[in-house]
């Protein structure tokens, strides 16, 4: 556990707010039950297969390629895709799921084809960043996937660097089918419950929907500004 | 059905025909129309300029004038909206808020009254030509009357309705805005006139005299061959 | 750049805006796209009104209990090792930020988009302290490269520039030698800024929604620059307006859904990044030090007043994107980094009526803004409320208007006065009538007749005709 941070000027600041609100400071407030809850109605009751269809349709809108496969075929598909995109250097998370899905042999296999692979390494410090900054492809698993918006949710952790999904030119997300939920509502609830239980929230939770883009020049959509220029989702049947 | 006409000051002074058309139309639909002579203005010009206390004087007066009416009907979406706003203006006033509420509850814009209260969509009108309809902001966004005018216009014999491009755009009237910010208002009304031209209509129909004075005044100034008509006059054409 | 932009008086700014045909074309087509995007997104959800009501509920509750939630937020940030500074003024905020930068020996600061740092003029403070500050949002960066051209929109700040102008800016300032194709311009920016990110030692971000329950700050972006800013530099400073907070992750989710739909018609933007404290032990990337600066800068004066709901604003710009006045005059006309309807309400509250008393009048009260706002802020009512404040409390309205409004209330509150006045109208205006219309009117009518014809008052008013008709019918 790290040392607690400092707070400055809090009391005078908050006293002033309470004064302007015409009351004493409040130290206990119950979050009310909201009268309207439309968020829970979206894709309510959809089956996992229906959610996959929604996800795929949304990916068309967000310029994201989607591939579907079964776990036994996953290693071959990934190798194939890396080559198809002409990837010469690849960075991946250090995540037990790579092994679970039979991908632990990937680095060696690719190295033999002269494709450099780096697995995020918490001892490696800055080298991870330097490698990622020039890598062609970054690969992570999705920790949760939102069908409605075509979003993969990534929880940062020791082996799960932020840069893997950010710095390389192309980003691959491996999506175990079981991670797919209707929308952000379910993930927000999940994290909220964790907080209520006193668990730690990851230092960085990223909700990623496709490649980076901008509309800042004449409102034209430009795909690929600071983050990846391309995004590819690989949905894998894990049942 | 007994109906009190709130004619609005613009119609009283400038567009008297629209007032007469409204009376004839309502009578033809079986209403008994009376015109409370003490009526003046709904107070909107002062209210929208920020002179709320001054506006309240006229508002109180109007509440008195229409105190005993069964229905109050007005051929102006904006003025009707103002009546409906009264309870909001007098919020917390133990005497005037309930009285204002009573007036608001029985006030209707003309087309709203015909469709929602009388339950009529075909008023038996006849008018030849291609027309388009300007949806005024207050009437659609604040009063919430969106469908009624189109329902009525679509049933007018001989009238071909053309959609108005960007119909949601404000015409740039805005009461004192039209003179206070005349440079901006000019751009807005030009845009509206352009849309009316683009619609291919020969007649521009509206339900608000302020908007019609604004768009019509610009159409006249530019010498465009487009006739401007209040919806009451269209519906009273035979 | 502080909140105020430009030195010219309001009228001149408006004339400049109206004269800038390119800008107006750009704004108009952007508004068209924003509009259809927003409407499609709302329609797809089906029950947009319920979403808006939920948004309103959340914002109302949160702002009513702002002191509580800010306390909770700050507790939770510190638990995770972050530092929190409450700044009542812009100066206090800048001083703290500058000190953090100095302490860390910061030379190069990269920033993601933040309106509040513009408002407090933070860049200048840092530059005066000897730092280089680099904007990394593409739109902001274009403006920065163009000698700090002010933003004209709160979501797409360079909306007023076309691609040829951007190409020229890049060519003149940075030696760019490619075409005006947006893809090439963006690629150039990507390469230039990539170098900066990798060298930067301080990252500064704004904050879309801070989450009180966990001390988290969330950033809503498309380009990925905010992720860069919070992944590479060793120190992260986040600056937030004090109202940009929600109770829990569940409310963050709802407001983000409203924000992305209302702003650009997206279900979610490419990146929603939720950051809690500095990086954890064992994590390689992310900041080692995290500071949250919570800024008041005049906002607390709005609490407890009839304007309180303007603090519910989530800065989506939907009101700007539907505003017809904004379409014709452009963002710079508002003289503030907050333009459009939200700006016309907020700017006078933060900057005072002396400087900004025209803004509330730059509206027809058409209510398109109120209809578009995803958290149901009654913007046009606030504009009216400002007018009322300007007239009745501050006495800043023009004398002429004052007199005519007095006459108005006399004339309309009393039927006999109305009678006299309306009867006199044809006579009073008679001299100006030609062909049943007035083309060159006197006094305030002049502003009308410069643009349009005005109808001549009828000799007989409706009430006279009505009486006649009644008599004829023997009633
Ligand atoms: S006032 Fe409403 S519509 Fe305007 S920016 Fe704020 S939240 Fe969006």
PDB file of C-alpha atoms in Angstrom, chain C residues 233-352:
ATOM      1  CA  UNK C 233       4.956  11.374 -18.227  1.00  0.00           C
ATOM      2  CA  UNK C 234       6.059  10.680 -14.657  1.00  0.00           C
ATOM      3  CA  UNK C 235       3.788  13.276 -13.142  1.00  0.00           C
ATOM      4  CA  UNK C 236       0.110  13.789 -13.854  1.00  0.00           C
ATOM      5  CA  UNK C 237      -1.858  16.855 -12.889  1.00  0.00           C
ATOM      6  CA  UNK C 238      -5.603  16.857 -13.451  1.00  0.00           C
ATOM      7  CA  UNK C 239      -7.500  20.109 -13.284  1.00  0.00           C
ATOM      8  CA  UNK C 240     -11.262  20.029 -12.844  1.00  0.00           C
ATOM      9  CA  UNK C 241     -14.025  22.569 -12.456  1.00  0.00           C
ATOM     10  CA  UNK C 242     -15.505  21.773  -9.060  1.00  0.00           C
ATOM     11  CA  UNK C 243     -18.863  20.696 -10.511  1.00  0.00           C
ATOM     12  CA  UNK C 244     -17.499  17.945 -12.734  1.00  0.00           C
ATOM     13  CA  UNK C 245     -18.224  15.130 -10.344  1.00  0.00           C
ATOM     14  CA  UNK C 246     -20.599  12.162  -9.938  1.00  0.00           C
ATOM     15  CA  UNK C 247     -21.330   9.962  -6.925  1.00  0.00           C
ATOM     16  CA  UNK C 248     -20.395   6.531  -8.299  1.00  0.00           C
ATOM     17  CA  UNK C 249     -19.315   4.620 -11.388  1.00  0.00           C
ATOM     18  CA  UNK C 250     -22.952   3.995 -12.200  1.00  0.00           C
ATOM     19  CA  UNK C 251     -23.677   7.698 -12.637  1.00  0.00           C
ATOM     20  CA  UNK C 252     -20.445   8.200 -14.542  1.00  0.00           C
ATOM     21  CA  UNK C 253     -21.643   5.593 -16.985  1.00  0.00           C
ATOM     22  CA  UNK C 254     -25.000   7.294 -17.537  1.00  0.00           C
ATOM     23  CA  UNK C 255     -23.514  10.727 -18.014  1.00  0.00           C
ATOM     24  CA  UNK C 256     -20.850   9.438 -20.387  1.00  0.00           C
ATOM     25  CA  UNK C 257     -23.594   7.789 -22.429  1.00  0.00           C
ATOM     26  CA  UNK C 258     -25.440  11.116 -22.556  1.00  0.00           C
ATOM     27  CA  UNK C 259     -22.301  13.107 -23.276  1.00  0.00           C
ATOM     28  CA  UNK C 260     -21.014  11.081 -26.213  1.00  0.00           C
ATOM     29  CA  UNK C 261     -24.422  10.878 -27.811  1.00  0.00           C
ATOM     30  CA  UNK C 262     -25.280  14.532 -27.335  1.00  0.00           C
ATOM     31  CA  UNK C 263     -21.840  15.766 -28.354  1.00  0.00           C
ATOM     32  CA  UNK C 264     -21.078  13.760 -31.458  1.00  0.00           C
ATOM     33  CA  UNK C 265     -23.751  11.093 -31.834  1.00  0.00           C
ATOM     34  CA  UNK C 266     -21.375   8.301 -30.834  1.00  0.00           C
ATOM     35  CA  UNK C 267     -22.444   5.474 -28.545  1.00  0.00           C
ATOM     36  CA  UNK C 268     -19.110   5.911 -26.822  1.00  0.00           C
ATOM     37  CA  UNK C 269     -16.040   7.775 -27.962  1.00  0.00           C
ATOM     38  CA  UNK C 270     -12.982   5.715 -28.881  1.00  0.00           C
ATOM     39  CA  UNK C 271     -11.541   6.099 -25.426  1.00  0.00           C
ATOM     40  CA  UNK C 272     -13.112   6.486 -22.041  1.00  0.00           C
ATOM     41  CA  UNK C 273     -10.220   6.388 -19.613  1.00  0.00           C
ATOM     42  CA  UNK C 274     -10.851   6.096 -15.880  1.00  0.00           C
ATOM     43  CA  UNK C 275      -7.794   6.770 -13.740  1.00  0.00           C
ATOM     44  CA  UNK C 276      -7.440   6.194 -10.033  1.00  0.00           C
ATOM     45  CA  UNK C 277      -4.383   7.650  -8.345  1.00  0.00           C
ATOM     46  CA  UNK C 278      -0.821   7.136  -9.578  1.00  0.00           C
ATOM     47  CA  UNK C 279       0.255   3.763 -10.963  1.00  0.00           C
ATOM     48  CA  UNK C 280       0.242   0.851  -8.524  1.00  0.00           C
ATOM     49  CA  UNK C 281       3.353  -0.823  -7.207  1.00  0.00           C
ATOM     50  CA  UNK C 282       4.682  -3.114  -9.897  1.00  0.00           C
ATOM     51  CA  UNK C 283       3.018  -1.303 -12.754  1.00  0.00           C
ATOM     52  CA  UNK C 284       5.384  -0.035 -15.400  1.00  0.00           C
ATOM     53  CA  UNK C 285       3.525   2.770 -17.137  1.00  0.00           C
ATOM     54  CA  UNK C 286       1.337   5.538 -15.795  1.00  0.00           C
ATOM     55  CA  UNK C 287       2.370   8.431 -13.563  1.00  0.00           C
ATOM     56  CA  UNK C 288       4.346   8.047 -10.364  1.00  0.00           C
ATOM     57  CA  UNK C 289       2.769  11.149  -8.915  1.00  0.00           C
ATOM     58  CA  UNK C 290      -0.816  12.319  -9.239  1.00  0.00           C
ATOM     59  CA  UNK C 291      -2.281  15.703  -8.341  1.00  0.00           C
ATOM     60  CA  UNK C 292      -5.915  16.728  -8.579  1.00  0.00           C
ATOM     61  CA  UNK C 293      -6.662  20.449  -8.655  1.00  0.00           C
ATOM     62  CA  UNK C 294     -10.308  21.335  -7.990  1.00  0.00           C
ATOM     63  CA  UNK C 295     -11.180  24.814  -9.206  1.00  0.00           C
ATOM     64  CA  UNK C 296     -13.918  27.166  -8.041  1.00  0.00           C
ATOM     65  CA  UNK C 297     -13.007  30.419  -9.842  1.00  0.00           C
ATOM     66  CA  UNK C 298     -16.445  31.994  -9.455  1.00  0.00           C
ATOM     67  CA  UNK C 299     -18.570  28.869  -9.686  1.00  0.00           C
ATOM     68  CA  UNK C 300     -19.569  28.845  -6.030  1.00  0.00           C
ATOM     69  CA  UNK C 301     -21.284  32.203  -6.488  1.00  0.00           C
ATOM     70  CA  UNK C 302     -23.779  30.401  -8.731  1.00  0.00           C
ATOM     71  CA  UNK C 303     -24.713  27.876  -6.055  1.00  0.00           C
ATOM     72  CA  UNK C 304     -27.919  28.653  -4.238  1.00  0.00           C
ATOM     73  CA  UNK C 305     -29.101  31.053  -6.957  1.00  0.00           C
ATOM     74  CA  UNK C 306     -31.754  30.573  -9.622  1.00  0.00           C
ATOM     75  CA  UNK C 307     -28.889  29.830 -12.006  1.00  0.00           C
ATOM     76  CA  UNK C 308     -27.655  26.786 -10.099  1.00  0.00           C
ATOM     77  CA  UNK C 309     -28.637  24.339 -12.813  1.00  0.00           C
ATOM     78  CA  UNK C 310     -26.061  25.783 -15.212  1.00  0.00           C
ATOM     79  CA  UNK C 311     -23.553  23.920 -13.041  1.00  0.00           C
ATOM     80  CA  UNK C 312     -25.234  20.712 -14.223  1.00  0.00           C
ATOM     81  CA  UNK C 313     -23.648  21.287 -17.629  1.00  0.00           C
ATOM     82  CA  UNK C 314     -21.583  18.374 -18.933  1.00  0.00           C
ATOM     83  CA  UNK C 315     -19.944  20.428 -21.727  1.00  0.00           C
ATOM     84  CA  UNK C 316     -21.354  18.410 -24.601  1.00  0.00           C
ATOM     85  CA  UNK C 317     -21.944  21.442 -26.844  1.00  0.00           C
ATOM     86  CA  UNK C 318     -25.314  20.139 -28.045  1.00  0.00           C
ATOM     87  CA  UNK C 319     -26.800  23.556 -27.298  1.00  0.00           C
ATOM     88  CA  UNK C 320     -24.080  25.212 -29.346  1.00  0.00           C
ATOM     89  CA  UNK C 321     -24.608  22.794 -32.192  1.00  0.00           C
ATOM     90  CA  UNK C 322     -28.285  23.636 -32.552  1.00  0.00           C
ATOM     91  CA  UNK C 323     -28.047  27.374 -31.941  1.00  0.00           C
ATOM     92  CA  UNK C 324     -28.988  29.469 -34.982  1.00  0.00           C
ATOM     93  CA  UNK C 325     -27.304  32.549 -33.570  1.00  0.00           C
ATOM     94  CA  UNK C 326     -24.033  30.664 -33.092  1.00  0.00           C
ATOM     95  CA  UNK C 327     -24.342  29.388 -36.637  1.00  0.00           C
ATOM     96  CA  UNK C 328     -24.329  32.904 -38.024  1.00  0.00           C
ATOM     97  CA  UNK C 329     -21.923  34.696 -35.719  1.00  0.00           C
ATOM     98  CA  UNK C 330     -19.474  31.921 -34.808  1.00  0.00           C
ATOM     99  CA  UNK C 331     -17.780  31.198 -31.517  1.00  0.00           C
ATOM    100  CA  UNK C 332     -15.438  34.177 -31.357  1.00  0.00           C
ATOM    101  CA  UNK C 333     -18.355  36.609 -31.306  1.00  0.00           C
ATOM    102  CA  UNK C 334     -19.183  35.568 -27.761  1.00  0.00           C
ATOM    103  CA  UNK C 335     -15.903  36.996 -26.509  1.00  0.00           C
ATOM    104  CA  UNK C 336     -15.454  33.995 -24.249  1.00  0.00           C
ATOM    105  CA  UNK C 337     -14.037  30.513 -24.472  1.00  0.00           C
ATOM    106  CA  UNK C 338     -17.591  29.407 -23.610  1.00  0.00           C
ATOM    107  CA  UNK C 339     -19.710  30.325 -26.643  1.00  0.00           C
ATOM    108  CA  UNK C 340     -23.278  29.589 -27.696  1.00  0.00           C
ATOM    109  CA  UNK C 341     -26.210  29.230 -25.318  1.00  0.00           C
ATOM    110  CA  UNK C 342     -24.211  27.660 -22.492  1.00  0.00           C
ATOM    111  CA  UNK C 343     -21.698  30.485 -22.866  1.00  0.00           C
ATOM    112  CA  UNK C 344     -24.371  33.162 -22.966  1.00  0.00           C
ATOM    113  CA  UNK C 345     -25.602  31.856 -19.609  1.00  0.00           C
ATOM    114  CA  UNK C 346     -22.306  30.945 -17.959  1.00  0.00           C
ATOM    115  CA  UNK C 347     -19.971  33.683 -19.160  1.00  0.00           C
ATOM    116  CA  UNK C 348     -21.884  36.585 -17.560  1.00  0.00           C
ATOM    117  CA  UNK C 349     -22.046  34.613 -14.313  1.00  0.00           C
ATOM    118  CA  UNK C 350     -18.307  34.039 -14.224  1.00  0.00           C
ATOM    119  CA  UNK C 351     -17.231  37.278 -15.877  1.00  0.00           C
ATOM    120  CA  UNK C 352     -19.911  39.753 -14.796  1.00  0.00           C
TER     121      UNK C 352
END
